Coordinates of C-alpha atoms in Angstrom, one line a residue:
Chain A
M1 CA 110.8 52.9 113.7
T2 CA 109.1 56.4 112.2
D3 CA 110.0 59.7 112.3
T4 CA 107.5 61.7 113.9
P5 CA 108.0 65.5 113.6
E6 CA 108.5 66.7 116.5
I7 CA 106.4 69.5 117.4
L8 CA 108.3 72.5 118.8
L9 CA 106.3 75.4 120.0
P10 CA 108.0 78.8 121.1
E11 CA 108.6 79.1 124.7
D12 CA 106.9 81.4 126.7
K13 CA 108.9 83.6 128.4
P14 CA 108.1 86.7 130.3
L15 CA 109.2 89.9 128.8
E16 CA 112.3 91.3 131.3
I17 CA 113.0 94.7 130.7
A18 CA 116.7 95.8 132.5
G19 CA 115.7 93.4 135.8
R20 CA 111.7 93.8 135.9
I21 CA 109.2 91.6 134.2
Y22 CA 106.5 93.2 133.0
Q23 CA 102.9 91.4 132.7
S24 CA 101.7 93.3 129.5
R25 CA 103.5 93.9 126.1
L26 CA 102.4 97.0 124.9
L27 CA 104.3 100.5 125.6
V28 CA 102.3 103.1 125.3
G29 CA 103.4 107.2 124.3
T30 CA 101.8 109.8 125.6
G31 CA 101.5 112.2 122.9
K32 CA 99.1 113.5 120.5
Y33 CA 95.5 113.1 123.4
R34 CA 93.1 115.9 124.0
D35 CA 94.7 116.6 127.6
L36 CA 95.8 115.2 130.5
A37 CA 92.8 113.0 131.9
E38 CA 92.9 111.4 128.0
T39 CA 96.3 110.7 128.3
G40 CA 95.2 109.0 131.9
R41 CA 91.9 106.9 130.7
A42 CA 93.8 105.7 127.4
I43 CA 96.5 104.4 129.2
E44 CA 94.9 103.0 132.1
A45 CA 92.6 101.0 129.2
S46 CA 95.3 99.9 127.5
G47 CA 96.5 97.9 130.6
A48 CA 100.6 98.8 130.0
E49 CA 103.1 99.0 132.5
I50 CA 106.1 100.9 130.6
V51 CA 104.9 104.9 129.2
T52 CA 107.2 106.8 127.1
V53 CA 107.4 110.3 127.9
A54 CA 109.2 113.3 125.6
V55 CA 111.4 115.6 127.3
R56 CA 111.4 119.6 126.7
R57 CA 111.9 122.9 127.2
T58 CA 109.3 123.9 130.6
N59 CA 107.6 127.0 129.5
L60 CA 108.2 129.7 131.8
G61 CA 105.8 132.0 133.3
Q62 CA 103.1 130.3 131.6
N63 CA 100.5 128.5 133.9
P64 CA 102.6 127.4 136.7
D65 CA 100.4 125.5 138.8
E66 CA 98.8 123.3 135.1
P67 CA 98.9 119.7 136.2
N68 CA 102.7 118.1 134.8
L69 CA 102.6 114.8 133.1
L70 CA 104.2 112.6 135.5
D71 CA 101.8 113.8 138.0
V72 CA 98.9 111.8 136.2
I73 CA 101.4 109.0 135.2
S74 CA 103.5 108.5 138.0
P75 CA 107.0 107.5 137.9
D76 CA 106.0 105.3 141.6
S77 CA 103.0 103.2 139.5
F78 CA 104.7 103.4 135.8
T79 CA 108.0 102.2 134.0
I80 CA 108.7 105.4 132.6
L81 CA 110.7 105.4 129.1
P82 CA 111.9 108.9 128.1
N83 CA 112.4 109.2 124.8
T84 CA 114.4 111.0 122.5
A85 CA 112.0 111.9 119.8
G86 CA 113.1 115.2 117.7
C87 CA 116.6 114.3 117.9
Y88 CA 118.7 114.6 114.6
T89 CA 122.1 114.0 116.3
A90 CA 123.8 111.6 118.3
K91 CA 125.0 114.5 120.4
D92 CA 121.5 115.8 120.9
A93 CA 120.0 112.4 122.2
V94 CA 122.8 112.2 124.3
R95 CA 121.8 115.5 125.9
T96 CA 118.5 114.8 126.3
C97 CA 119.2 111.6 127.9
K98 CA 121.4 112.7 130.4
L99 CA 118.6 115.1 131.3
A100 CA 115.8 112.5 131.1
R101 CA 117.9 110.7 134.2
E102 CA 118.3 113.8 136.0
L103 CA 114.6 114.3 135.4
L104 CA 113.8 110.9 137.1
D105 CA 115.7 110.8 140.1
G106 CA 118.8 108.7 138.0
R107 CA 116.9 105.7 136.3
D108 CA 119.1 105.4 133.5
L109 CA 115.9 103.2 130.9
V110 CA 116.0 105.0 127.8
K111 CA 114.7 104.9 124.2
L112 CA 116.7 106.5 122.0
E113 CA 115.8 107.9 118.3
V114 CA 117.9 109.7 116.4
L115 CA 115.7 110.8 113.2
G116 CA 117.2 111.2 109.9
E117 CA 114.2 113.8 108.0
H118 CA 111.1 115.1 108.9
K119 CA 108.9 113.8 105.7
T120 CA 109.9 110.1 107.3
L121 CA 111.2 110.6 110.9
Y122 CA 113.1 107.3 109.3
P123 CA 116.2 106.5 112.0
N124 CA 119.6 107.8 111.1
M125 CA 121.5 104.6 112.3
P126 CA 125.1 105.7 112.0
E127 CA 123.9 108.4 114.3
T128 CA 122.0 105.8 116.2
L129 CA 125.2 103.4 117.0
A130 CA 127.0 106.5 117.7
A131 CA 124.6 107.9 120.6
A132 CA 124.3 104.3 121.5
E133 CA 127.6 103.6 122.4
A134 CA 128.4 107.0 124.0
L135 CA 124.5 106.2 126.5
I136 CA 125.9 102.5 127.3
K137 CA 129.2 103.5 127.8
D138 CA 127.5 106.6 130.2
G139 CA 125.8 103.2 132.0
F140 CA 122.2 104.2 130.1
K141 CA 120.0 100.8 129.6
V142 CA 119.3 101.4 125.8
M143 CA 116.0 100.6 124.2
V144 CA 116.8 101.5 120.7
Y145 CA 114.6 102.5 117.6
C146 CA 116.1 101.5 114.5
S147 CA 115.6 100.3 110.7
D148 CA 114.0 97.1 110.3
D149 CA 117.4 96.1 109.0
P150 CA 118.4 92.4 110.7
L151 CA 122.4 93.0 110.8
L152 CA 122.1 96.5 112.5
A153 CA 119.5 94.7 115.2
T154 CA 122.3 92.3 116.0
I155 CA 125.2 94.9 115.5
L156 CA 123.0 96.8 118.1
E157 CA 122.4 93.8 120.2
E158 CA 126.1 92.9 120.5
M159 CA 126.6 96.5 121.6
G160 CA 125.0 96.2 124.5
C161 CA 121.3 97.6 123.7
I162 CA 118.9 95.9 126.4
A163 CA 116.4 96.1 123.1
V164 CA 115.8 96.5 119.7
M165 CA 112.7 97.9 118.0
P166 CA 112.5 98.3 114.6
L167 CA 110.1 100.2 112.8
G168 CA 107.1 98.6 111.5
A169 CA 106.4 101.7 109.4
P170 CA 107.3 105.4 109.5
I171 CA 106.2 107.2 112.6
G172 CA 102.6 107.9 113.3
S173 CA 101.7 106.8 109.5
G174 CA 99.4 103.5 110.2
L175 CA 100.5 101.9 107.8
G176 CA 100.9 98.4 109.7
I177 CA 103.9 96.4 109.2
Q178 CA 105.5 96.9 105.7
N179 CA 107.7 94.4 105.8
R180 CA 107.1 91.0 108.4
Y181 CA 109.7 88.9 106.9
N182 CA 112.5 91.2 108.0
I183 CA 110.7 91.9 111.6
R184 CA 110.9 87.9 111.8
L185 CA 114.3 87.6 110.6
I186 CA 115.5 89.7 113.7
V187 CA 112.8 88.1 116.3
E188 CA 115.4 85.1 115.1
N189 CA 117.9 86.3 115.2
A190 CA 117.9 88.4 118.8
K191 CA 118.4 87.3 122.4
V192 CA 117.6 90.6 123.5
P193 CA 113.4 91.7 123.5
V194 CA 112.2 92.7 119.8
L195 CA 109.3 95.6 120.2
V196 CA 108.1 96.7 117.0
D197 CA 107.9 100.5 117.3
A198 CA 105.9 102.9 115.3
G199 CA 103.9 102.2 112.2
V200 CA 101.1 100.1 114.1
G201 CA 97.5 101.6 112.6
T202 CA 95.0 99.6 114.4
A203 CA 94.5 96.3 115.8
S204 CA 95.2 93.9 113.6
D205 CA 98.5 94.9 113.0
A206 CA 99.7 94.6 116.2
T207 CA 98.5 91.0 116.5
I208 CA 100.5 90.6 113.7
A209 CA 103.6 91.6 115.1
M210 CA 102.8 89.5 118.0
E211 CA 102.5 86.7 115.8
L212 CA 105.8 87.1 114.3
G213 CA 107.1 86.7 118.0
C214 CA 107.7 90.5 118.5
D215 CA 108.2 90.6 122.5
G216 CA 105.8 93.5 122.3
V217 CA 104.7 96.2 121.1
L218 CA 104.6 100.5 121.2
M219 CA 102.4 102.7 120.3
N220 CA 101.1 106.5 120.8
T221 CA 99.4 107.6 117.5
A222 CA 97.4 104.5 117.2
I223 CA 95.4 105.1 120.2
A224 CA 96.0 108.5 120.9
Q225 CA 94.7 109.7 117.1
A226 CA 91.2 106.5 117.4
R227 CA 88.6 108.5 117.1
N228 CA 87.6 107.2 120.3
P229 CA 91.2 106.2 121.9
I230 CA 90.3 104.5 124.9
K231 CA 88.2 102.1 123.1
M232 CA 91.1 101.7 120.7
A233 CA 93.7 101.4 123.8
N234 CA 91.7 98.6 124.9
A235 CA 91.5 96.7 121.6
M236 CA 94.7 97.5 120.9
R237 CA 95.2 95.2 124.6
L238 CA 93.0 92.3 123.3
A239 CA 94.7 92.6 119.7
I240 CA 98.3 92.0 121.8
D241 CA 97.5 89.6 123.6
A242 CA 95.6 87.6 120.7
G243 CA 98.4 87.9 118.8
R244 CA 100.8 86.3 121.4
E245 CA 98.4 83.4 122.2
A246 CA 98.6 82.4 118.5
Y247 CA 102.4 83.1 118.5
L248 CA 102.6 80.6 120.8
A249 CA 100.0 78.6 119.9
G250 CA 102.1 78.0 116.9
R251 CA 99.5 78.2 113.7
M252 CA 98.6 75.9 110.7
P253 CA 100.6 75.8 107.7
K254 CA 100.0 78.0 104.6
K255 CA 98.2 75.7 101.8
L256 CA 97.8 76.5 98.3
Y257 CA 94.5 74.5 98.4
A258 CA 91.2 73.5 100.2
S259 CA 91.5 70.6 103.2
A260 CA 87.7 70.2 104.0
S261 CA 87.4 70.4 107.5
S262 CA 84.3 67.7 107.4
P263 CA 85.3 64.0 107.2
L264 CA 84.4 62.5 104.3
D265 CA 84.0 59.1 105.7
G266 CA 80.2 58.2 106.4
T267 CA 78.2 60.9 103.5
F268 CA 74.9 59.1 102.4
F269 CA 74.8 60.0 98.8
Chain B
M1 CA 124.3 139.9 135.1
Q2 CA 122.7 138.8 132.0
V3 CA 122.4 134.5 131.3
Q4 CA 119.8 132.4 128.7
V5 CA 117.2 130.8 130.0
N6 CA 115.5 128.4 127.4
G7 CA 116.9 130.5 124.7
E8 CA 115.9 133.5 127.0
A9 CA 117.9 136.4 127.6
K10 CA 117.6 137.2 131.5
V11 CA 118.8 139.9 133.8
L12 CA 119.6 138.3 137.2
T13 CA 121.4 139.8 140.3
K14 CA 125.2 139.3 140.4
G15 CA 125.3 135.7 142.7
A16 CA 121.7 134.1 141.5
T17 CA 122.1 130.6 141.6
V18 CA 120.2 127.8 139.8
S19 CA 117.7 127.3 143.2
S20 CA 117.0 131.2 142.8
L21 CA 116.1 131.6 139.6
L22 CA 114.1 128.8 139.7
E23 CA 112.5 130.8 142.8
E24 CA 112.6 133.8 140.6
M25 CA 110.8 131.8 137.7
A26 CA 107.8 129.6 140.2
L27 CA 109.1 126.5 139.4
T28 CA 110.4 125.3 143.1
G29 CA 109.1 122.0 144.1
K30 CA 108.6 120.8 140.4
R31 CA 109.9 118.4 138.9
L32 CA 112.6 119.0 136.1
A33 CA 116.1 118.7 135.7
V34 CA 118.1 121.5 134.9
E35 CA 121.3 122.0 132.0
V36 CA 123.9 125.1 132.7
N37 CA 126.3 125.2 129.0
E38 CA 125.3 121.7 128.4
D39 CA 125.8 120.2 131.9
I40 CA 123.5 118.7 134.1
V41 CA 123.7 120.3 137.4
P42 CA 121.9 117.9 139.6
R43 CA 119.2 118.7 142.2
S44 CA 121.3 118.4 145.3
Q45 CA 123.4 121.2 143.9
H46 CA 121.0 123.6 142.7
V47 CA 121.3 125.8 146.1
E48 CA 125.1 126.3 145.6
F49 CA 125.4 126.4 141.9
T50 CA 126.4 129.9 141.2
L51 CA 125.5 131.2 137.7
N52 CA 127.7 133.4 135.7
D53 CA 127.4 136.2 133.2
G54 CA 126.6 134.3 129.7
D55 CA 125.3 131.4 131.3
R56 CA 123.2 129.5 128.9
V57 CA 120.5 127.8 131.4
E58 CA 118.4 125.0 129.6
V59 CA 115.0 123.8 131.8
V60 CA 113.6 121.1 131.1
H61 CA 110.7 118.9 132.1
A62 CA 108.4 115.7 130.8
I63 CA 105.3 116.0 128.5
G64 CA 103.2 113.7 126.3
G65 CA 105.7 111.7 123.3
G66 CA 105.6 108.7 122.2

């Protein structure tokens, strides 16, 4: 009996975050748009169901009638994912999450990010770990922005983070996924969803993340700063789907030399 | 008495509450969250939560971000 190699295709598990199933694997931010109308149109074109927001001081006495972001992106229609962007310490991040939970009527899903320094916005992992521990203890469901270190990703998962979100490249850089090997290792080890968060510049970057087996991609600048954000939002939606399908299909192996696509039998010359 | 609201000094009459402060700032009914001296004041407590001289109040809302 000859052994035929078993074809192992990845299982098509739906994206589940905090007990909810999502159809879209594209998560989008709401920063850097021209105005709220453009934000709304881009999010609609992206098909995203999970949308990130930042928490900031209310501008006192200025334009009290100005529309609120959450009027355009209603928490009834979208899963609002408040972030801790701008936080450089665990303490500030925890404080921000508590304010966000109050703001969102007790919803406890948060995107934790604790930054290290201004130039790269690279995550400060010791502070991130400290904040994650405090937040999980307080009942938050933590999706964590982290470095693309496979060991740290496992540690965060074991602590109880509900999703790990390694960067593909620095926030807002648009450089694409710089260490595919690490992202792949994180995906292989993880039992919680892995989402590339930050670094995507264009549609092919999102496809690559999905081809590597990521469960989703979170992006903001790549859409908001495209010359036509609405068109790019649609491109990203398609790119995510294409990458996911390719991952599930199982790509052909890479070979060094050519292999003819047309049969050699039956040639008449 | 004087309190700090989002980092700015503000003079309030004695007995002012979180609720009366928000009303004075035309923020009643807006979707926001309030913190006094780094502790959350839940929406349900805004009416009875009395502010004291020197309190540091933060009023925040959601804005665009990634």
